[in-house]
Coordinates of C-alpha atoms (C1' of nucleotides) in Angstrom, one line a residue:
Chain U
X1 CA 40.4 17.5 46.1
X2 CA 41.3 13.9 44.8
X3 CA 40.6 13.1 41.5
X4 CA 38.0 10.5 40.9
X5 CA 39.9 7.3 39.8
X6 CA 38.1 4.9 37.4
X7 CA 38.0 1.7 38.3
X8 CA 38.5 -0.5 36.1
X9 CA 37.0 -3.9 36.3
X10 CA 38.8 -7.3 36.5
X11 CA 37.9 -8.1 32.9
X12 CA 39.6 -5.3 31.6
X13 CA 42.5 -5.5 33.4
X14 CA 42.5 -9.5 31.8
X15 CA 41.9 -8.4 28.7
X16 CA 45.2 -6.4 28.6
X17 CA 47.7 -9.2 30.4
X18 CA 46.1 -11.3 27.8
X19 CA 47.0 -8.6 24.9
X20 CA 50.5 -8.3 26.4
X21 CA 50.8 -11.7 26.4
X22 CA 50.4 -12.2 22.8
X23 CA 52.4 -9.2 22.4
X24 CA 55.6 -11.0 24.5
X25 CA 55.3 -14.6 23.5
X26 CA 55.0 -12.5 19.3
X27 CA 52.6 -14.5 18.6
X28 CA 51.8 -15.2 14.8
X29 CA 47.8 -15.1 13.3
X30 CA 46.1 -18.3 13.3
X31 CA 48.5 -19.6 16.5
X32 CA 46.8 -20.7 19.6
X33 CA 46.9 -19.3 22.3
X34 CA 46.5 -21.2 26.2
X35 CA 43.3 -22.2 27.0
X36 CA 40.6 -21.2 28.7
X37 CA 41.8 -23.4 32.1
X38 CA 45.6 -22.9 31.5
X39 CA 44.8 -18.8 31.4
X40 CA 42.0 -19.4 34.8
X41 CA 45.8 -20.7 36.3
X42 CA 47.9 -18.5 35.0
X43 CA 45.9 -15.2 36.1
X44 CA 44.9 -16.5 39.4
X45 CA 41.2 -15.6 38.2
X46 CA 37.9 -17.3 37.7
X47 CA 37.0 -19.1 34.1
X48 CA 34.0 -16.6 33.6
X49 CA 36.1 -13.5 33.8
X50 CA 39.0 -15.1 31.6
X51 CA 35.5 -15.7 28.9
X52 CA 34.6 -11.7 29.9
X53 CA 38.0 -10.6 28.7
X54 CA 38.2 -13.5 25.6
X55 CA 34.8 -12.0 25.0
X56 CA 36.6 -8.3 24.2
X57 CA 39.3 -9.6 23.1
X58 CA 37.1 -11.6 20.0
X59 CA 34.9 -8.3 19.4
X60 CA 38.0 -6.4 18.8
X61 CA 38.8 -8.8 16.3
X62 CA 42.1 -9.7 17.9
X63 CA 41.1 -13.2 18.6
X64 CA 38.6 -16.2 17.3
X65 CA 37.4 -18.8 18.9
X66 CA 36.8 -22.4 17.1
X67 CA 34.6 -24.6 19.8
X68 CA 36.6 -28.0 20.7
X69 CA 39.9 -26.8 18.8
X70 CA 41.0 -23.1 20.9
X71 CA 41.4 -19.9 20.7
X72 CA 43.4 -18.3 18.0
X73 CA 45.2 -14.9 17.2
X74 CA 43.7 -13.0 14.2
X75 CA 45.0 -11.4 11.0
X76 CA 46.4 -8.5 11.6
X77 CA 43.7 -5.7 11.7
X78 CA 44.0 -2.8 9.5
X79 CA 40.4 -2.7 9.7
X80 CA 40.0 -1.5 13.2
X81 CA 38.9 2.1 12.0
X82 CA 35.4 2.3 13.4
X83 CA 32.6 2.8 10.6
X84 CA 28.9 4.6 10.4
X85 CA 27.9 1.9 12.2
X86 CA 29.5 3.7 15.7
X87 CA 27.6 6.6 16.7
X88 CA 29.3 9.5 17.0
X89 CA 29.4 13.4 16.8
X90 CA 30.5 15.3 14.0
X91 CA 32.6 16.7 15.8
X92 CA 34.0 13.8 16.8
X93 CA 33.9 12.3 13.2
X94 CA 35.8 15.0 12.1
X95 CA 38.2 15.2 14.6
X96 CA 38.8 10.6 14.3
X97 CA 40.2 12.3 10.7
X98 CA 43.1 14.1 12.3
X99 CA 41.1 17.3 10.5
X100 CA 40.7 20.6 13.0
X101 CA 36.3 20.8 13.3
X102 CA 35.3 24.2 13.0
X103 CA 31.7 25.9 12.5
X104 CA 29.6 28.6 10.4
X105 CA 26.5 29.4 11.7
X106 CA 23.7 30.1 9.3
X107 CA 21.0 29.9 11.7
X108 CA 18.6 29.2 14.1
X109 CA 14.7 29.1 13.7
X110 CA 11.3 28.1 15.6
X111 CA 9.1 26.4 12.9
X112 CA 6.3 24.2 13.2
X113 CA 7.6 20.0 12.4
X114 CA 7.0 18.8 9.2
X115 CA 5.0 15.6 8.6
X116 CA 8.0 13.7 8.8
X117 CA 9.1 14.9 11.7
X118 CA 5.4 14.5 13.4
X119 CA 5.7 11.0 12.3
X120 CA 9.4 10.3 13.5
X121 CA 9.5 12.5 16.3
X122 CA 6.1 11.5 17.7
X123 CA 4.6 15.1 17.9
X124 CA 2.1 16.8 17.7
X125 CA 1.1 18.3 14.8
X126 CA 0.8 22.0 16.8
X127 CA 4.0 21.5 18.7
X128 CA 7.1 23.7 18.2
X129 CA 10.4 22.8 16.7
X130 CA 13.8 24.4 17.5
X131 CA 16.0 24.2 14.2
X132 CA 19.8 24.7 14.1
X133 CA 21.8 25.0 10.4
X134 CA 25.4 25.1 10.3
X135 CA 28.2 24.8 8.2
X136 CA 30.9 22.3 9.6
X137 CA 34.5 22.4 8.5
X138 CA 37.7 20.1 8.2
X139 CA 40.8 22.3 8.6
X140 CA 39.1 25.1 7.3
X141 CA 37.0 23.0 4.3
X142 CA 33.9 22.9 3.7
X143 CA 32.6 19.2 5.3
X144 CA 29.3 19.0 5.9
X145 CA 25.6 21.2 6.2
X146 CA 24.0 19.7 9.2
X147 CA 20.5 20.4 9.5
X148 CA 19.4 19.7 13.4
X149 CA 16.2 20.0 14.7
X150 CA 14.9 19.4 18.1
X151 CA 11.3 19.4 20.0
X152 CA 10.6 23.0 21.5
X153 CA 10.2 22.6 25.4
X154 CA 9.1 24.7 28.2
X155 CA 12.7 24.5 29.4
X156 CA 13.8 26.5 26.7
X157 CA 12.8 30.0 27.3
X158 CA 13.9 32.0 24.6
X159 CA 15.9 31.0 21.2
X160 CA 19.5 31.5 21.6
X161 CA 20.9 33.6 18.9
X162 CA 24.1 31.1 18.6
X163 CA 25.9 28.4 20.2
X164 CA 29.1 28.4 21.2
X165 CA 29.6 25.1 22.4
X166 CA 31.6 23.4 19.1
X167 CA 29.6 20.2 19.3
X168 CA 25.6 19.8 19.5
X169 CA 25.6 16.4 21.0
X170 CA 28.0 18.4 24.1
X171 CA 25.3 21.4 24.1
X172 CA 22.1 19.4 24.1
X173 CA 23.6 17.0 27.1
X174 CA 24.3 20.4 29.2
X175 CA 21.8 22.4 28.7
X176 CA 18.8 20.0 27.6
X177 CA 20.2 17.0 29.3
X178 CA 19.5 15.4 25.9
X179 CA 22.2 12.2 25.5
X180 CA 21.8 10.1 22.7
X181 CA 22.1 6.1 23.0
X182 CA 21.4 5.3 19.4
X183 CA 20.4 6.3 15.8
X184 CA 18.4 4.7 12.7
X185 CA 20.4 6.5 9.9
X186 CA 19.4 6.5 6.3
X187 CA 21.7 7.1 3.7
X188 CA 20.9 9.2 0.2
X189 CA 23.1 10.0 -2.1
X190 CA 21.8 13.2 -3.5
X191 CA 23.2 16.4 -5.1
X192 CA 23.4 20.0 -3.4
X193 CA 20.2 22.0 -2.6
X194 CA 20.1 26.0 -4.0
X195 CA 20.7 26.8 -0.2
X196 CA 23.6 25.0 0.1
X197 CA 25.6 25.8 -2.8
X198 CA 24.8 29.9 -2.1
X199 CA 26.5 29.1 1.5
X200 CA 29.0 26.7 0.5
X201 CA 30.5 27.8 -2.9
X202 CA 30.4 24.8 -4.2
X203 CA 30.3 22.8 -8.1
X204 CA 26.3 21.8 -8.8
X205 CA 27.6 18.1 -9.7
X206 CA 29.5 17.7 -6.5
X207 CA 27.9 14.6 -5.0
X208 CA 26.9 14.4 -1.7
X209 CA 26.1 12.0 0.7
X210 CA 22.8 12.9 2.8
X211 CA 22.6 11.1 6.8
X212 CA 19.2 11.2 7.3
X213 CA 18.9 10.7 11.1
X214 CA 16.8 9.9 14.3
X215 CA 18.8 10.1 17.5
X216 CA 17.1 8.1 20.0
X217 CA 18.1 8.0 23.7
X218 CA 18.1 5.5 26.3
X219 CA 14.7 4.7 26.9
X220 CA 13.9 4.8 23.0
X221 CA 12.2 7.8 22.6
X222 CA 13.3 10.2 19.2
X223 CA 15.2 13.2 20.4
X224 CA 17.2 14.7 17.2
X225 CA 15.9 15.1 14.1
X226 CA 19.1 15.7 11.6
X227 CA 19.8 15.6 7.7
X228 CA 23.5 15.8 7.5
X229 CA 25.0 16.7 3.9
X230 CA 28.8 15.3 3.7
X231 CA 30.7 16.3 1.1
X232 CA 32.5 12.9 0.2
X233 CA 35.6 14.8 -1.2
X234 CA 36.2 14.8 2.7
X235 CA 34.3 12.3 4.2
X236 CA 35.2 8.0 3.1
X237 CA 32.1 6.2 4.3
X238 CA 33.1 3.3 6.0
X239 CA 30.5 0.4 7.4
X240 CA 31.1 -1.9 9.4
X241 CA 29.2 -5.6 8.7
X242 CA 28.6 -8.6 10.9
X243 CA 27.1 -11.7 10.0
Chain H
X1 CA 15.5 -40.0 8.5
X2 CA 14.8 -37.9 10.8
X3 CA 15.4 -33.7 10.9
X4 CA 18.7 -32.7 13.2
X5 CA 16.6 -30.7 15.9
X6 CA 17.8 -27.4 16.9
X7 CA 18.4 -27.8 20.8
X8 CA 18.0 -24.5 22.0
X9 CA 20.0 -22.6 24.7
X10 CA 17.8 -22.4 28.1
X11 CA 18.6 -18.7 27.9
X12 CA 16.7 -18.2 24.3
X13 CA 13.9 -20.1 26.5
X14 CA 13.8 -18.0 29.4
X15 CA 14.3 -15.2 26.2
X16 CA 10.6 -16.2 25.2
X17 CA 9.5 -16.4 28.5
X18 CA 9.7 -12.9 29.3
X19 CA 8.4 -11.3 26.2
X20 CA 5.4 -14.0 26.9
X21 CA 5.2 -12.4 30.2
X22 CA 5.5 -9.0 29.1
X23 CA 2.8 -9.6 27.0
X24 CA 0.8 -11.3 29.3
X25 CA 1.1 -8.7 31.3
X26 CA 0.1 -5.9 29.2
X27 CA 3.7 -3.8 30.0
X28 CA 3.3 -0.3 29.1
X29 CA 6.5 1.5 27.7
X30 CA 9.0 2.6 30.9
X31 CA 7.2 0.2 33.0
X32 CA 9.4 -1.6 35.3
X33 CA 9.6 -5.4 35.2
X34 CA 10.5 -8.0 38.0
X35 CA 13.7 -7.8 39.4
X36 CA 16.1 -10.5 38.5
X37 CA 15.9 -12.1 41.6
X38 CA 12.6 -12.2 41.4
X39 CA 12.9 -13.8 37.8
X40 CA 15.5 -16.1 38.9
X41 CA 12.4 -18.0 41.4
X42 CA 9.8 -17.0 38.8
X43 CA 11.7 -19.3 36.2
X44 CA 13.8 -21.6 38.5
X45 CA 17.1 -20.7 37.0
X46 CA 20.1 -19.1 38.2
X47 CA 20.5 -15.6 37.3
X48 CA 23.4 -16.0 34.6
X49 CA 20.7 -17.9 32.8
X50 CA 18.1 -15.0 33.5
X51 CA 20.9 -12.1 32.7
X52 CA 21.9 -13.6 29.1
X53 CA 18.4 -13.7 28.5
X54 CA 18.0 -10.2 29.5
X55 CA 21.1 -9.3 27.7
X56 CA 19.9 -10.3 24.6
X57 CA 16.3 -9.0 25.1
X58 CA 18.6 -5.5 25.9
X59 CA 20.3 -6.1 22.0
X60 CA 16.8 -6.5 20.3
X61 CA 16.0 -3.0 22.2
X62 CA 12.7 -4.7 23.8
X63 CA 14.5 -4.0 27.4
X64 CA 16.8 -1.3 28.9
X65 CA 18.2 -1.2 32.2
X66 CA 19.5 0.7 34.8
X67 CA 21.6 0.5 37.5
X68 CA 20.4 0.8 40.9
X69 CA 16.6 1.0 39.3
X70 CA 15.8 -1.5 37.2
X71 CA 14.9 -2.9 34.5
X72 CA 12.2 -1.4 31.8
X73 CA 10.3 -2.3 29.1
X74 CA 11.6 0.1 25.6
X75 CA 9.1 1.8 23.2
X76 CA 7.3 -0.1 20.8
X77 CA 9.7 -0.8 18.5
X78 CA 9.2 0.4 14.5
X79 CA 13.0 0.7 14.2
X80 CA 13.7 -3.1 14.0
X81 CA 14.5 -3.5 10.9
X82 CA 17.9 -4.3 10.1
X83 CA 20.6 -2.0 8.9
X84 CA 23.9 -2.1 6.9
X85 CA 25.6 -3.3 9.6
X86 CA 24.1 -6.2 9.3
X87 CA 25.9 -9.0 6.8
X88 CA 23.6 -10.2 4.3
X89 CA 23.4 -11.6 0.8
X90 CA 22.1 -9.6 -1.8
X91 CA 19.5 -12.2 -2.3
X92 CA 18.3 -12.0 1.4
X93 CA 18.7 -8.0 1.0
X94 CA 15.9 -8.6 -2.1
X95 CA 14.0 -10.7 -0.3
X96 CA 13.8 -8.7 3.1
X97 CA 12.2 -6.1 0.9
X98 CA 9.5 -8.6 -0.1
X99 CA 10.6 -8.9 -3.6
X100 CA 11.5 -12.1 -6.2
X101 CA 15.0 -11.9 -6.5
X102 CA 16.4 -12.7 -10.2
X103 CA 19.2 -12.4 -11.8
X104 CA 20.9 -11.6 -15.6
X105 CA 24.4 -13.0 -16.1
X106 CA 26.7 -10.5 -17.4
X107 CA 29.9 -12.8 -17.4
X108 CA 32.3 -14.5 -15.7
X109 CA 35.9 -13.9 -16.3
X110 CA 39.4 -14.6 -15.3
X111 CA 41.7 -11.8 -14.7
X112 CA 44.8 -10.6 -13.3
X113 CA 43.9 -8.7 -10.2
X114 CA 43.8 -4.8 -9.9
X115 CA 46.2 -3.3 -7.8
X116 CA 43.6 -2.2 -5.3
X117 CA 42.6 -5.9 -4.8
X118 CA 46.7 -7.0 -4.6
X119 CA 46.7 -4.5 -1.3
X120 CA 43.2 -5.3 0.2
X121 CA 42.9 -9.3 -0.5
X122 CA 46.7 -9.4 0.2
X123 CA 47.7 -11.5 -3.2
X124 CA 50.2 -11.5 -4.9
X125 CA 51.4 -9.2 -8.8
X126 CA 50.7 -12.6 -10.7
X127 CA 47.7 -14.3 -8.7
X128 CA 44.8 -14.9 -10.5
X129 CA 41.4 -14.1 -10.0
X130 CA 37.9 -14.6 -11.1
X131 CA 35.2 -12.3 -11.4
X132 CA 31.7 -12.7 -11.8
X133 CA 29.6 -10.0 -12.7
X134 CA 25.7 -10.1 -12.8
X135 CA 22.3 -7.4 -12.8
X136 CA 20.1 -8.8 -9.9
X137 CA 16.5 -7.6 -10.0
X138 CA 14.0 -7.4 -7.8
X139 CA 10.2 -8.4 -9.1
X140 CA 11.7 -8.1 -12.2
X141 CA 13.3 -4.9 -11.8
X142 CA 16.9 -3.7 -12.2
X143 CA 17.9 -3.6 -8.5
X144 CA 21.8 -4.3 -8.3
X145 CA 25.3 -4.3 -11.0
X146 CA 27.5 -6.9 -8.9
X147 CA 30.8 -7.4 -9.6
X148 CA 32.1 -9.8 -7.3
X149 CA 35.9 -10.9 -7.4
X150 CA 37.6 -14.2 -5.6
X151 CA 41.2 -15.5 -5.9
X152 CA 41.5 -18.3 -8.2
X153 CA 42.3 -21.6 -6.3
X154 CA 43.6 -25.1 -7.6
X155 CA 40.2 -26.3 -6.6
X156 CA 38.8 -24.6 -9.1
X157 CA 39.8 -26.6 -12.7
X158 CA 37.8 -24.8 -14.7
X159 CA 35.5 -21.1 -14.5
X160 CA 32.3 -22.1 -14.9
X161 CA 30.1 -20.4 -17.8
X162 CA 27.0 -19.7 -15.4
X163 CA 26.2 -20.5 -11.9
X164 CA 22.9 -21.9 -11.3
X165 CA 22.4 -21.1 -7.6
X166 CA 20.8 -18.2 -6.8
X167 CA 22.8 -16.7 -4.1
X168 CA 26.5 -15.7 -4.4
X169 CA 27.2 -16.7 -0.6
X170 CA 25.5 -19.9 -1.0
X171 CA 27.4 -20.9 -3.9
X172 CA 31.1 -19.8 -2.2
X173 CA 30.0 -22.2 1.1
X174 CA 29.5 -25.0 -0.9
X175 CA 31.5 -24.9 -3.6
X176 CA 34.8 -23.4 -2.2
X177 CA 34.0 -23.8 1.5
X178 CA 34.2 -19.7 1.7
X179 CA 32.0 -18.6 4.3
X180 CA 32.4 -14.6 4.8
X181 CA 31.5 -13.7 8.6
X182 CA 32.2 -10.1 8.5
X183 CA 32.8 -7.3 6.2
X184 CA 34.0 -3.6 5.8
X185 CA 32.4 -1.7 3.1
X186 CA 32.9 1.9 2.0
X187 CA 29.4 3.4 0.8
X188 CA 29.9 6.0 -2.6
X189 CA 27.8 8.0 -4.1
X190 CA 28.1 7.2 -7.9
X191 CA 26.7 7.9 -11.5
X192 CA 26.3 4.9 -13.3
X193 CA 29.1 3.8 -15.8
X194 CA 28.9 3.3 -19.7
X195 CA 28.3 0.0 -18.7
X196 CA 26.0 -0.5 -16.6
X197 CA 24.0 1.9 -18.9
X198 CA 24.4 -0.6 -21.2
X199 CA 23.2 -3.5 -19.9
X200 CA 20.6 -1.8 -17.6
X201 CA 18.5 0.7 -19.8
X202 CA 18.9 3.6 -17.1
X203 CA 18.9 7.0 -16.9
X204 CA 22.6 8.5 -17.5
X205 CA 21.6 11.2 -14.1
X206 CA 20.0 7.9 -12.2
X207 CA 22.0 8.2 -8.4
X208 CA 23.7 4.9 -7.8
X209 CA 24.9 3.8 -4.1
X210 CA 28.3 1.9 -4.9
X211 CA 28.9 -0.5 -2.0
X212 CA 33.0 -1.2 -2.4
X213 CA 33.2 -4.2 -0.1
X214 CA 36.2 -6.6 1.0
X215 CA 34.4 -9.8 2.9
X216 CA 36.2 -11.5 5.8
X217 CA 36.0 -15.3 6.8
X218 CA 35.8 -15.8 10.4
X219 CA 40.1 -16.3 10.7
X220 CA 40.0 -13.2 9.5
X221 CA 41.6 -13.4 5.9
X222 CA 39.9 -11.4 2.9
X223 CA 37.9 -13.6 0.7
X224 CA 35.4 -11.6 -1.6
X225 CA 36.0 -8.6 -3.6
X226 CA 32.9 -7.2 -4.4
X227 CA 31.6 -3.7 -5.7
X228 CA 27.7 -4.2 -6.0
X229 CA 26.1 -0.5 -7.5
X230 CA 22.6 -0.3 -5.9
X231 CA 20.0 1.5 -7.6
X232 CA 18.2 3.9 -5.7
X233 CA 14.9 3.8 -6.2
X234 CA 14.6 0.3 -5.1
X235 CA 16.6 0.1 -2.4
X236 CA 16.6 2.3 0.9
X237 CA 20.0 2.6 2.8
X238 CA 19.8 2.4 6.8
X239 CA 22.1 1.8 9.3
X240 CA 21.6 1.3 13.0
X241 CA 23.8 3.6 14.9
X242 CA 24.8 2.4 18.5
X243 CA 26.7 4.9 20.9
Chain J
dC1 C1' 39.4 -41.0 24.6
dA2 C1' 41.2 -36.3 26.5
dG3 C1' 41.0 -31.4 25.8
dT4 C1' 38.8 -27.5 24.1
dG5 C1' 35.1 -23.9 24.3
dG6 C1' 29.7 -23.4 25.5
dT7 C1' 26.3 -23.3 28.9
dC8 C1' 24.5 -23.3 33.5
dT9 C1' 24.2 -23.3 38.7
dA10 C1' 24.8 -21.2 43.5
dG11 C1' 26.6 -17.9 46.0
dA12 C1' 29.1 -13.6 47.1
dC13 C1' 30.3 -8.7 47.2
dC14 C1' 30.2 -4.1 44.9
dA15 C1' 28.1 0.3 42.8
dC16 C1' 24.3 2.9 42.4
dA17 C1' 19.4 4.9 43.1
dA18 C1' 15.8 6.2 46.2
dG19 C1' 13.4 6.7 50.4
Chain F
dT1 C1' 19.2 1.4 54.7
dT2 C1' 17.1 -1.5 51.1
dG3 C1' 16.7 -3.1 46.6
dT4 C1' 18.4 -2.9 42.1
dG5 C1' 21.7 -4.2 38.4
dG6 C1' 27.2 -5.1 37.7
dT7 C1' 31.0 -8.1 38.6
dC8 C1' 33.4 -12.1 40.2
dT9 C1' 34.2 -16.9 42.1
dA10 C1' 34.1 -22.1 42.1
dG11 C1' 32.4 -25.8 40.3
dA12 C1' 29.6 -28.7 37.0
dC13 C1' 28.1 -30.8 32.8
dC14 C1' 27.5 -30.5 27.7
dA15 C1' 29.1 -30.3 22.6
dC16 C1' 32.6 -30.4 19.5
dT17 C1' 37.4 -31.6 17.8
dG18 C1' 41.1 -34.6 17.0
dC19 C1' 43.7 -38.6 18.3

DNA sequence: CAGTGGTCTAGACCACAAG
DNA sequence: TTGTGGTCTAGACCACTGC
């Protein structure tokens, strides 16, 4: 059995030569580099996939353009960490630390949604919620209390006791075919609830940062429901701002 | 004399267009629009023109697509509202909120910079800089403790005692020709300091979100310093998440 | 003025979904 | 197989910069 190959499209494979480029010629921030017809040449490609890979190339901050003057090389990024801004898993989050994720479950529960949820979610005020609490770790740490909730459905026969799939966003894709695409996130900063400082053994003034979320998928419709507690001796909060 | 008219793109016309059509048409969430070939006669443009304009109706989350299918109308949107990631001024902040924004005049003083700043603006042990620190309210209210630090420049003879214009960004771009286009900001969780409960009148327990911001001109090179304290119970904190 | 990036056209082939 | 969106080509004119 052969491995499916990606393909990778033209643009990409621009958008490399053109890094390499830089990278040979050593060139210096705020140098030009050839233009958009001397590249079209040099590549044996056409203009608009030299813009596609320029295009990258810009919203990794490695180049700007200035119309009627050229394209330039950037400042040296030490800012390329991705931020809040980037949806990911916290498993994921944890893991972009270098830290080892691990989990403790507290539990899972059927409840009926909260007005909040009805309102977020789009439910119905009778319908049945499926909600999963965990404790997730950082080498061992305590990291964050993640509070996930998700709409009961007849596909879901019974309750599973625990997961042991390390990451939700992996177990809802396989087994509810839940993927999200996007998020609206708010953030409170907030001290520790009773139940969390029983599970967590942790100070009472510790400050926390709470990720009040709606996951949304492709076609816009609310799928996750989550309040996510990070502990900020752990977590730095980074955002990401575009004019 | 006559106003500079905007000349707009043909794509931000075909944009409008085909939310006037959708409109028109009465398009239900998940219902399927024309094709782009279809659009291309429709409109009599060429179908780069009609896929930029689709691309950015994609962005504003009115449209998704997808391969093979098509291309569908999203869920009413009450998540449009924009984030954190989003670059703005504190006054446009206030304002997007609905509010009058004002602002108190703490000071404005020259220092010698922190060593935090030294690493993140990348000056030098015995540059100069200025900082400006204000309280900006909203309706009247205490809303915001900015602190916001540039490097002093020859252009600058002598620190002003007050600045009259209303918006920090405004004043930079005309002024000292700093215009910031992007930004990376860590968000903390924070009790307010002796100061600020000074100058404020607040509650010594009142949560404060510290946003500890570096602001970035388009070439890349730091230009603002800024650590603006947000209080709370004015301000909400979201961020859009994109996968 | 010449050279740059920004926008637009017309046409082609590919990858994917569905009958 | 047909129709969809995804990628790519070749060529054109426009808007802005700097000489």
């Amino acid at each position: 059995m052969k491995i499916k190959e990606k393909s990778v499209s033209l643009s990409q494979k621009v958008k490399e030569k053109i890094t390499e480029y830089i990278m040979n010629e050593n060139l210096q921030p705020d140098s030009v580099i050839p233009s958009e017809a001397v590249l079209t040449e040099m590549l044996g490609v056409s203009r608009y996939t030299v813009r596609e890979a320029l295009a990258l190339l810009e919203q990794d901050k490695i180049l700007y353009k200035i119309q009627g003057k050229g394209t330039f090389v950037n400042k040296v990024p030490t800012h390329i960490e991705s931020g809040l801004e980037k949806l990911e898993s916290i498993t994921e989050i944890i893991e972009s630390y270098g830290y080892e994720p691990g989990t403790i479950w507290i539990g899972i529960e059927e409840n009926l949604p909260t007005k909040d949820m009805v309102d977020k979610m789009g439910l119905e005020e009778d319908d049945k919620v499926v909600t999963f609490t965990r404790i997730r770790t950082a080498n061992g740490k305590v990291a964050v209390y993640c509070v996930d909730t998700i709409k009961r459905t007849d596909t879901m026969e019974k309750i599973p006791q625990i997961i042991e799939e390390e990451s939700m966003f992996n177990y809802l894709k396989e087994k509810h075919g839940i993927e999200p695409e996007y998020a609206i996130a708010e953030i409170i900063p907030t001290l520790p609830t009773a139940e969390m400082i029983k599970h967590m053994k942790i100070k009472e003034n510790q400050l926390f940062l709470l990720l009040h979320q709606v996951h949304y998928d492709k076609e816009g419709s609310p799928q996750i429901y989550s309040m996510d507690y990070f502990n900020t001796d752990v977590f730095k909060f980074i955002v990401n701002r575009i004019r």
